[in-house]
Coordinates of C-alpha atoms in Angstrom, one line a residue:
M28 CA -54.5 -3.0 35.4
G29 CA -50.9 -3.3 36.8
R30 CA -50.4 -6.7 35.4
C31 CA -51.7 -5.6 32.0
C32 CA -49.1 -2.6 31.9
F33 CA -46.4 -5.2 32.8
Y34 CA -47.0 -7.5 30.0
T35 CA -47.5 -4.5 27.4
V36 CA -44.2 -2.9 28.3
G37 CA -42.5 -6.3 28.0
T38 CA -44.0 -7.1 24.7
L39 CA -43.4 -3.6 23.3
S40 CA -39.9 -3.7 24.4
L41 CA -39.3 -7.3 22.6
L42 CA -41.0 -6.0 19.4
L43 CA -38.8 -2.9 19.3
L44 CA -35.8 -4.9 19.6
V45 CA -36.6 -7.3 17.0
T46 CA -37.8 -4.7 14.6
S47 CA -34.5 -2.6 15.1
V48 CA -32.2 -5.9 14.4
T49 CA -34.2 -6.6 11.4
L50 CA -34.0 -3.0 9.9
L51 CA -30.1 -3.0 10.7
V52 CA -29.6 -6.5 9.2
A53 CA -31.7 -5.7 6.0
R54 CA -30.1 -1.8 5.9
V55 CA -33.5 -1.0 5.0
F56 CA -33.2 2.9 5.5
Q57 CA -29.4 2.8 4.5
K58 CA -30.7 1.5 1.1
A59 CA -33.4 3.8 0.9
M60 CA -31.0 6.8 1.4
D61 CA -28.7 5.4 -1.1
Q62 CA -31.2 4.9 -3.6
T63 CA -32.4 8.4 -3.2
I64 CA -28.9 9.8 -3.5
E65 CA -28.2 7.5 -6.8
K66 CA -31.7 8.8 -8.2
N67 CA -30.8 12.3 -7.5
M68 CA -27.2 12.4 -8.6
V69 CA -27.9 12.7 -12.4
L70 CA -27.2 15.6 -14.9
R71 CA -30.7 16.6 -15.6
N72 CA -31.5 20.1 -16.9
G73 CA -33.0 22.4 -14.4
T74 CA -31.6 20.8 -11.5
E75 CA -29.3 22.0 -9.0
I76 CA -26.8 19.5 -9.5
F77 CA -26.7 20.5 -13.3
D78 CA -26.4 24.1 -12.7
T79 CA -23.4 23.5 -10.4
W80 CA -21.8 21.2 -12.8
K81 CA -22.1 23.7 -15.5
K82 CA -21.0 26.6 -13.6
P83 CA -19.0 25.6 -10.6
P84 CA -19.6 28.1 -7.7
L85 CA -16.5 27.6 -5.7
P86 CA -13.6 29.7 -6.4
V87 CA -10.6 28.0 -8.0
Y88 CA -7.3 29.7 -7.7
T89 CA -4.0 28.8 -9.6
Q90 CA -0.6 29.6 -8.2
F91 CA 2.4 29.8 -10.8
Y92 CA 5.9 29.4 -9.4
F93 CA 9.1 29.8 -11.5
F94 CA 12.6 28.6 -11.4
N95 CA 14.8 31.6 -11.9
V96 CA 18.5 30.5 -13.1
T97 CA 21.1 32.3 -11.4
N98 CA 24.1 30.9 -13.0
P99 CA 23.5 30.5 -16.8
E100 CA 27.3 30.9 -17.9
E101 CA 28.2 28.3 -15.7
I102 CA 25.5 25.6 -16.7
L103 CA 26.8 26.2 -20.3
Q104 CA 30.3 25.1 -19.0
G105 CA 29.1 21.9 -17.8
E106 CA 28.5 22.9 -14.1
Q107 CA 25.4 22.1 -12.0
P108 CA 22.4 24.6 -12.4
Q109 CA 21.4 26.7 -9.6
V110 CA 17.7 27.9 -9.5
E111 CA 15.6 30.1 -7.1
E112 CA 11.8 29.6 -6.7
V113 CA 9.8 33.0 -7.5
G114 CA 6.0 33.1 -6.7
P115 CA 3.4 32.6 -6.4
Y116 CA 1.7 34.4 -8.9
T117 CA -2.0 33.8 -8.4
Y118 CA -5.0 33.7 -10.8
R119 CA -8.7 33.1 -10.1
E120 CA -10.0 30.6 -12.7
L121 CA -13.4 31.3 -13.9
R122 CA -14.8 27.9 -15.2
S123 CA -18.0 27.0 -17.1
K124 CA -19.2 24.6 -19.4
A125 CA -20.5 25.8 -22.8
N126 CA -22.2 24.1 -26.0
V127 CA -24.2 21.8 -23.8
Q128 CA -26.5 19.2 -25.6
F129 CA -27.9 16.1 -24.1
G130 CA -27.9 12.9 -26.1
D131 CA -28.6 9.2 -25.9
N132 CA -32.0 9.7 -23.8
G133 CA -30.3 11.7 -21.4
T134 CA -27.5 9.3 -20.7
T135 CA -24.7 11.4 -22.1
I136 CA -23.9 15.1 -22.6
S137 CA -21.6 16.9 -24.5
A138 CA -19.8 20.3 -23.5
V139 CA -16.6 22.2 -23.6
S140 CA -14.9 23.4 -20.5
N141 CA -14.1 27.2 -20.7
K142 CA -11.4 28.4 -18.5
A143 CA -10.4 32.3 -18.1
Y144 CA -7.9 33.6 -15.7
V145 CA -7.8 37.0 -13.7
F146 CA -4.9 38.0 -12.0
E147 CA -5.0 38.3 -8.0
R148 CA -2.4 41.0 -7.1
N149 CA -3.2 40.6 -3.3
Q150 CA -2.3 36.9 -3.5
S151 CA 0.9 37.5 -5.5
V152 CA 4.6 38.3 -4.8
G153 CA 4.7 41.0 -7.7
D154 CA 3.5 42.1 -10.9
P155 CA 3.7 39.4 -13.7
K156 CA 4.0 42.3 -16.5
V157 CA 7.2 43.7 -14.5
D158 CA 8.7 40.7 -12.9
L159 CA 11.5 39.1 -15.0
I160 CA 12.6 35.6 -15.0
R161 CA 15.6 33.9 -16.6
T162 CA 15.0 30.4 -17.9
I163 CA 15.7 28.0 -20.5
N164 CA 14.9 28.9 -24.1
I165 CA 12.1 26.5 -25.0
P166 CA 11.3 27.6 -28.6
V167 CA 15.2 27.1 -29.2
M168 CA 15.3 23.6 -27.6
T169 CA 12.1 22.6 -29.6
V170 CA 13.7 23.3 -32.8
I171 CA 16.6 21.7 -31.9
E172 CA 14.6 18.8 -31.1
W173 CA 12.9 19.0 -34.4
S174 CA 16.5 19.0 -36.0
Q175 CA 16.6 15.3 -35.4
N176 CA 14.9 15.2 -38.7
H177 CA 18.0 15.5 -40.9
F178 CA 16.1 17.0 -43.9
I179 CA 15.6 20.5 -42.0
R180 CA 18.7 20.3 -39.7
E181 CA 20.9 22.5 -41.7
I182 CA 18.2 25.0 -42.2
I183 CA 17.5 25.2 -38.4
E184 CA 21.3 25.4 -37.7
A185 CA 21.4 28.3 -40.0
M186 CA 18.2 30.2 -38.4
V187 CA 19.5 29.8 -35.0
K188 CA 22.8 31.1 -35.9
A189 CA 21.5 33.8 -37.9
Y190 CA 19.4 35.1 -35.1
E191 CA 21.8 34.8 -32.6
Q192 CA 19.6 32.7 -30.2
K193 CA 20.9 31.8 -26.8
L194 CA 19.8 28.9 -24.7
F195 CA 19.0 31.1 -21.7
V196 CA 16.5 33.9 -22.2
T197 CA 14.8 36.5 -20.0
H198 CA 11.1 37.2 -20.0
T199 CA 8.5 38.8 -17.8
V200 CA 6.1 36.4 -16.1
H201 CA 3.4 37.5 -18.2
E202 CA 5.2 36.7 -21.3
L203 CA 6.4 33.2 -20.2
L204 CA 2.8 32.2 -19.3
W205 CA 0.3 33.8 -22.0
G206 CA 2.7 34.4 -24.8
Y207 CA 5.4 36.4 -26.7
K208 CA 6.3 36.4 -30.4
D209 CA 9.3 34.6 -30.9
E210 CA 12.0 35.2 -33.8
I211 CA 12.7 31.5 -34.6
L212 CA 9.1 30.4 -34.6
S213 CA 8.0 33.4 -36.6
L214 CA 10.1 32.4 -39.3
I215 CA 9.2 28.7 -39.2
H216 CA 5.4 29.8 -39.3
I217 CA 5.9 31.2 -42.8
F218 CA 6.7 27.7 -44.0
R219 CA 4.6 25.8 -41.5
P220 CA 1.5 27.6 -40.8
D221 CA 0.6 25.0 -38.0
V222 CA 3.3 26.4 -36.0
P223 CA 2.2 29.5 -34.2
P224 CA 4.6 32.4 -34.1
N225 CA 4.2 32.8 -30.5
F226 CA 5.1 30.9 -27.6
G227 CA 4.0 30.8 -23.9
L228 CA 3.5 28.1 -21.6
F229 CA -0.3 28.8 -21.6
Y230 CA -0.5 30.6 -24.9
E231 CA -4.0 30.4 -26.1
K232 CA -5.4 28.8 -22.9
N233 CA -6.9 32.1 -21.4
G234 CA -10.5 32.3 -22.2
T235 CA -10.8 29.1 -24.2
N236 CA -11.1 25.5 -23.7
D237 CA -9.2 22.2 -24.4
G238 CA -11.6 20.5 -26.8
D239 CA -14.9 18.8 -26.8
Y240 CA -16.1 16.2 -24.1
V241 CA -18.9 13.8 -24.1
F242 CA -20.0 12.7 -20.6
L243 CA -22.1 10.6 -18.9
T244 CA -24.9 11.9 -17.0
G245 CA -25.4 9.0 -14.4
E246 CA -28.9 8.3 -15.7
D247 CA -28.0 4.7 -16.3
N248 CA -25.7 4.1 -13.4
Y249 CA -24.6 6.4 -10.6
L250 CA -21.2 5.2 -10.6
N251 CA -20.8 6.8 -14.2
F252 CA -21.5 10.2 -12.9
T253 CA -19.8 12.7 -15.2
K254 CA -17.6 10.0 -16.6
I255 CA -15.6 10.9 -19.9
V256 CA -16.5 8.7 -22.9
E257 CA -15.0 10.9 -25.5
W258 CA -12.7 13.9 -25.8
K259 CA -12.0 15.7 -29.2
G260 CA -14.3 13.2 -30.9
K261 CA -12.2 10.2 -30.0
R262 CA -12.8 7.4 -27.3
S263 CA -9.1 6.8 -26.5
L264 CA -5.8 8.6 -27.1
D265 CA -3.5 7.7 -29.8
W266 CA 0.0 8.8 -28.5
W267 CA 1.0 5.9 -26.4
M268 CA 2.1 2.4 -27.2
T269 CA -0.5 0.3 -25.6
D270 CA -4.3 0.3 -25.5
T271 CA -4.3 0.5 -21.8
C272 CA -2.0 3.7 -21.6
N273 CA -4.4 5.4 -24.5
M274 CA -7.6 4.8 -22.5
I275 CA -9.5 7.8 -21.4
N276 CA -10.6 6.8 -17.7
G277 CA -12.7 8.6 -15.1
T278 CA -13.9 12.4 -14.8
D279 CA -12.3 15.4 -15.6
G280 CA -11.4 15.8 -12.0
D281 CA -14.4 18.4 -11.3
S282 CA -16.7 16.1 -10.0
F283 CA -16.9 12.4 -8.7
H284 CA -20.1 10.0 -8.2
P285 CA -21.5 9.6 -4.9
L286 CA -21.4 6.8 -2.2
I287 CA -17.6 6.4 -2.5
A288 CA -16.1 3.3 -0.7
K289 CA -12.7 3.9 1.1
D290 CA -11.0 0.8 -0.9
E291 CA -12.4 2.4 -4.3
V292 CA -9.9 3.6 -6.9
L293 CA -10.9 6.7 -8.8
Y294 CA -9.6 7.7 -12.2
V295 CA -9.0 11.1 -13.5
F296 CA -8.3 12.5 -17.0
P297 CA -6.1 15.8 -16.8
S298 CA -5.9 16.6 -20.5
D299 CA -2.8 18.8 -19.8
F300 CA -1.2 15.7 -18.6
C301 CA -1.8 13.7 -21.7
R302 CA -2.9 10.6 -20.0
S303 CA -5.4 9.2 -17.3
V304 CA -4.3 8.6 -13.9
Y305 CA -5.6 7.0 -10.8
I306 CA -5.9 8.1 -7.3
T307 CA -6.3 6.1 -4.1
F308 CA -7.6 6.6 -0.5
S309 CA -4.7 7.9 1.9
D310 CA -6.2 9.5 4.9
F311 CA -9.5 10.6 6.6
K312 CA -9.9 14.4 6.7
S313 CA -12.5 16.9 8.3
I314 CA -13.3 20.2 6.2
H315 CA -15.6 22.7 7.9
G316 CA -16.8 20.0 10.0
L317 CA -17.8 17.7 6.9
P318 CA -16.2 14.2 6.8
A319 CA -13.7 13.6 3.7
F320 CA -11.6 10.8 2.2
R321 CA -8.4 12.2 1.0
Y322 CA -7.2 10.8 -2.2
T323 CA -3.7 11.3 -3.5
I324 CA -1.7 10.1 -6.8
P325 CA 0.2 6.9 -5.6
Q326 CA 3.8 6.8 -6.6
E327 CA 3.3 3.9 -8.9
V328 CA 1.6 6.3 -11.3
L329 CA 4.8 7.6 -12.5
A330 CA 7.1 4.8 -11.6
N331 CA 9.5 3.2 -14.1
S332 CA 7.7 0.0 -14.2
S333 CA 6.4 -2.6 -16.8
D334 CA 2.8 -1.2 -16.3
N335 CA 4.2 2.3 -17.5
A336 CA 6.2 1.0 -20.2
G337 CA 3.6 2.1 -22.9
F338 CA 4.2 5.8 -21.8
C339 CA 7.9 5.6 -23.1
P340 CA 7.9 5.9 -26.9
P341 CA 9.9 4.8 -28.8
E342 CA 10.1 1.5 -26.9
G343 CA 12.3 1.6 -23.8
N344 CA 13.0 5.3 -23.9
C345 CA 11.8 5.8 -20.2
L346 CA 13.7 8.8 -18.4
G347 CA 13.3 7.3 -14.9
S348 CA 10.6 7.3 -11.9
G349 CA 8.6 10.4 -11.3
V350 CA 8.7 11.9 -14.8
L351 CA 6.6 11.6 -17.9
N352 CA 7.9 12.5 -21.3
V353 CA 4.9 14.4 -23.0
S354 CA 6.5 15.7 -26.0
I355 CA 4.7 13.4 -28.3
C356 CA 1.6 15.2 -27.6
K357 CA 3.2 18.7 -27.2
N358 CA 4.1 19.3 -31.0
G359 CA 7.6 17.7 -30.3
A360 CA 8.5 20.3 -27.7
P361 CA 10.9 18.3 -25.3
I362 CA 8.7 18.9 -22.4
V363 CA 8.8 16.6 -19.5
M364 CA 6.1 16.5 -16.6
S365 CA 6.5 15.8 -13.1
F366 CA 5.3 16.8 -9.5
P367 CA 6.8 20.1 -8.1
H368 CA 10.4 20.1 -7.3
F369 CA 10.6 16.3 -8.5
Y370 CA 8.3 15.1 -5.5
Q371 CA 8.1 11.3 -5.8
A372 CA 10.8 11.2 -8.5
E373 CA 14.1 9.3 -8.6
E374 CA 16.9 11.3 -6.6
K375 CA 19.3 11.8 -9.6
F376 CA 16.4 14.2 -10.8
V377 CA 16.5 16.1 -7.5
S378 CA 20.3 16.2 -7.1
A379 CA 20.9 17.4 -10.6
I380 CA 19.6 21.0 -9.8
R381 CA 20.5 22.9 -6.8
G382 CA 17.3 24.5 -5.3
M383 CA 15.0 21.7 -5.5
N384 CA 13.3 20.9 -2.0
P385 CA 10.5 18.4 -2.4
N386 CA 8.0 17.8 0.3
K387 CA 4.7 16.3 0.8
E388 CA 2.8 19.4 2.2
D389 CA 3.7 21.7 -0.6
H390 CA 4.0 19.5 -3.5
E391 CA 1.6 16.7 -3.3
T392 CA -1.6 16.5 -5.5
F393 CA -4.7 15.7 -3.6
V394 CA -8.6 15.6 -3.4
D395 CA -10.8 15.5 -0.2
I396 CA -14.1 14.1 -1.2
N397 CA -17.0 13.7 0.9
P398 CA -17.8 10.0 0.4
L399 CA -21.8 10.2 0.7
T400 CA -22.3 12.9 -2.0
G401 CA -19.0 12.7 -4.0
V402 CA -18.6 16.4 -3.4
I403 CA -15.0 17.9 -3.6
L404 CA -14.5 19.7 -0.2
R405 CA -10.8 20.7 -0.9
A406 CA -8.4 20.0 -3.6
A407 CA -4.6 20.8 -5.1
K408 CA -3.5 19.7 -8.4
R409 CA 0.3 20.3 -8.7
L410 CA 2.1 19.8 -11.8
Q411 CA 5.7 20.8 -12.8
I412 CA 6.9 21.6 -16.4
N413 CA 10.5 20.8 -17.2
I414 CA 12.6 20.7 -20.6
Y415 CA 14.9 17.8 -21.6
V416 CA 18.2 19.5 -22.3
Q417 CA 21.4 18.0 -23.7
K418 CA 24.4 19.0 -25.6
V419 CA 23.8 18.9 -29.3
S420 CA 27.4 19.0 -31.2
D421 CA 26.0 21.0 -34.2
F422 CA 24.6 23.7 -32.0
I423 CA 26.9 25.8 -30.1
Q424 CA 24.2 27.3 -28.2
T425 CA 24.0 24.2 -26.0
G426 CA 27.7 24.5 -25.0
D427 CA 28.8 21.8 -22.4
I428 CA 25.3 21.6 -20.8
R429 CA 24.8 18.5 -18.9
T430 CA 22.1 16.1 -20.0
M431 CA 19.2 16.7 -17.5
V432 CA 15.6 17.4 -16.9
F433 CA 15.5 21.2 -16.5
P434 CA 12.8 22.7 -14.1
V435 CA 10.8 25.7 -15.7
M436 CA 7.9 26.4 -13.5
Y437 CA 5.0 24.8 -11.6
L438 CA 1.5 25.4 -10.7
S439 CA -0.8 24.8 -7.8
E440 CA -4.4 24.5 -8.7
S441 CA -6.5 24.5 -5.7
V442 CA -10.2 24.8 -4.2
L443 CA -11.7 24.8 -1.0
I444 CA -15.4 24.7 -0.2
D445 CA -16.8 27.9 1.8
E446 CA -18.6 27.8 4.7
E447 CA -21.8 28.8 3.4
S448 CA -21.7 26.0 0.9
A449 CA -20.5 23.7 3.7
R450 CA -23.5 24.4 5.9
Q451 CA -25.8 23.6 3.2
L452 CA -24.1 20.3 2.6
K453 CA -24.0 19.4 6.3
S454 CA -27.7 20.0 6.5
V455 CA -28.1 17.3 3.7
I456 CA -25.7 14.8 5.5
N457 CA -27.2 15.5 8.8
T458 CA -30.6 14.5 7.5
T459 CA -29.1 11.3 6.0
V460 CA -27.5 10.3 9.3
I461 CA -30.6 10.7 11.2
V462 CA -32.7 8.7 8.7
T463 CA -30.2 5.9 8.5
N464 CA -30.0 5.9 12.4
I465 CA -33.7 5.2 12.8
P466 CA -32.9 1.4 13.5
Y467 CA -30.5 2.5 16.5
I468 CA -33.3 5.0 17.9
V469 CA -35.9 2.1 17.6
M470 CA -33.2 -0.1 19.3
A471 CA -32.7 2.5 22.1
L472 CA -36.5 2.6 22.8
G473 CA -36.5 -1.0 22.9
V474 CA -33.8 -1.1 25.5
L475 CA -35.6 1.7 27.6
F476 CA -38.8 -0.3 27.6
G477 CA -36.9 -3.3 28.5
L478 CA -35.4 -1.5 31.5
I479 CA -39.1 -0.2 32.5
F480 CA -40.2 -3.9 32.1
T481 CA -37.5 -5.2 34.3
W482 CA -38.0 -2.2 36.9
M483 CA -41.6 -3.3 37.0
A484 CA -40.8 -6.9 37.3
C485 CA -38.4 -6.3 40.3
K486 CA -41.1 -4.0 42.0
G487 CA -43.7 -6.6 41.5
Q488 CA -41.4 -9.4 43.2
G489 CA -40.7 -6.8 46.0
S490 CA -44.5 -6.6 46.7
M491 CA -45.2 -10.3 46.7
D492 CA -42.3 -10.7 49.1
E493 CA -43.7 -8.0 51.8
G494 CA -47.2 -9.4 51.5
T495 CA -50.6 -7.6 52.9
A496 CA -51.2 -6.7 56.7
D497 CA -53.5 -9.9 57.3
E498 CA -50.8 -12.1 55.7
R499 CA -48.2 -10.7 58.0
A500 CA -50.2 -11.3 61.0
P501 CA -49.7 -14.2 63.6
L502 CA -51.7 -17.3 63.0
I503 CA -52.6 -17.5 66.6
R504 CA -53.5 -14.3 68.3
S505 CA -53.5 -13.6 72.2

């Protein structure tokens, strides 16, 4: 009986070890879990994933920071601008997808992304309807830019002079964000109805959407989960000078496909940035105990390089690294995008304005993604709106102002997974970890039985060495 147990334990140990190695090499359980995740991460009507995509449960907050100009008269005399940061003015974003329709046998889905903003007083420095900000007169700079067309130059000169427009104006935060009636634009609106009489940095963006999207559901390939294929009825943009620059790549930034590899490059199309950007892995993070890959926008995205030459119409008109002239997609307004405080931009942009203090912690755009599920655990999109200003001889309003990229405001749009959602996601991840670790459990059992086998072998050898009482007795007894 003992010998039978001995061989049984040894055989079982060997079988368990061989099985575990085979399972590990073939990645049987890992592939099974990956296939399950790939199959479930699809936008299908009635599923939890679809409901979460249609109406994201996590709260998104947008903080607005303005640059208040403190020396307007000196600036017009050619001196260096001095600004002070005022903010945050915090709004909670209410997001939802509407007009949802499936197409192409469930492989595509069309929708609009609605956004509404609700002011959060307890997270803000003041009342946006009361607090005043002195900043550059964007409508005036816009019409001056339009005056490059000589046909209407004299008309614009006369209007700006007649209405006694100044280069710097003072408005409430609420007016600068959501709009106010502008005298010059109101007059132009009579002749050009497509030009709205009101101006605001987020005018007509509260309770509205940025156009129709067509997304891939991930039905054909999990890598295509929520990838954009069309925006406003177009498969590509038409603002930039090359096909590559005009490509609409990636998702809208609200979701990513599952099973993300660390060396993978992800693409995002933020429509307010007027182009697609890519993000790359930069660090490992842990949010509420959940593992995450931190992805950031590399410096090369806005570098003054041959790869980005197509973003500088007309050809060769690049302002420098770290900024993007988006006037071509903003109705000709001389708007230049950058990261806050000209983070990652050339030193000339930072040193031109007193009050710029770029730093990674406050001004970097990042997204922390759980690599298994593709779920966003934490993110911050940070963009700055600037105006390109220069002295224009026929417009005395510009005085002797220096040619520069002038900061107006920046925003920080952030999201963080709550503890309850993190707990539910952690349960899913833990189940996956247990299943994928089954080969190691089998191997551990094999090692355990191997140790028992070794112990039994040693014990048996010890018994053979000692022998029985008759075997130990002398051959000749007295």
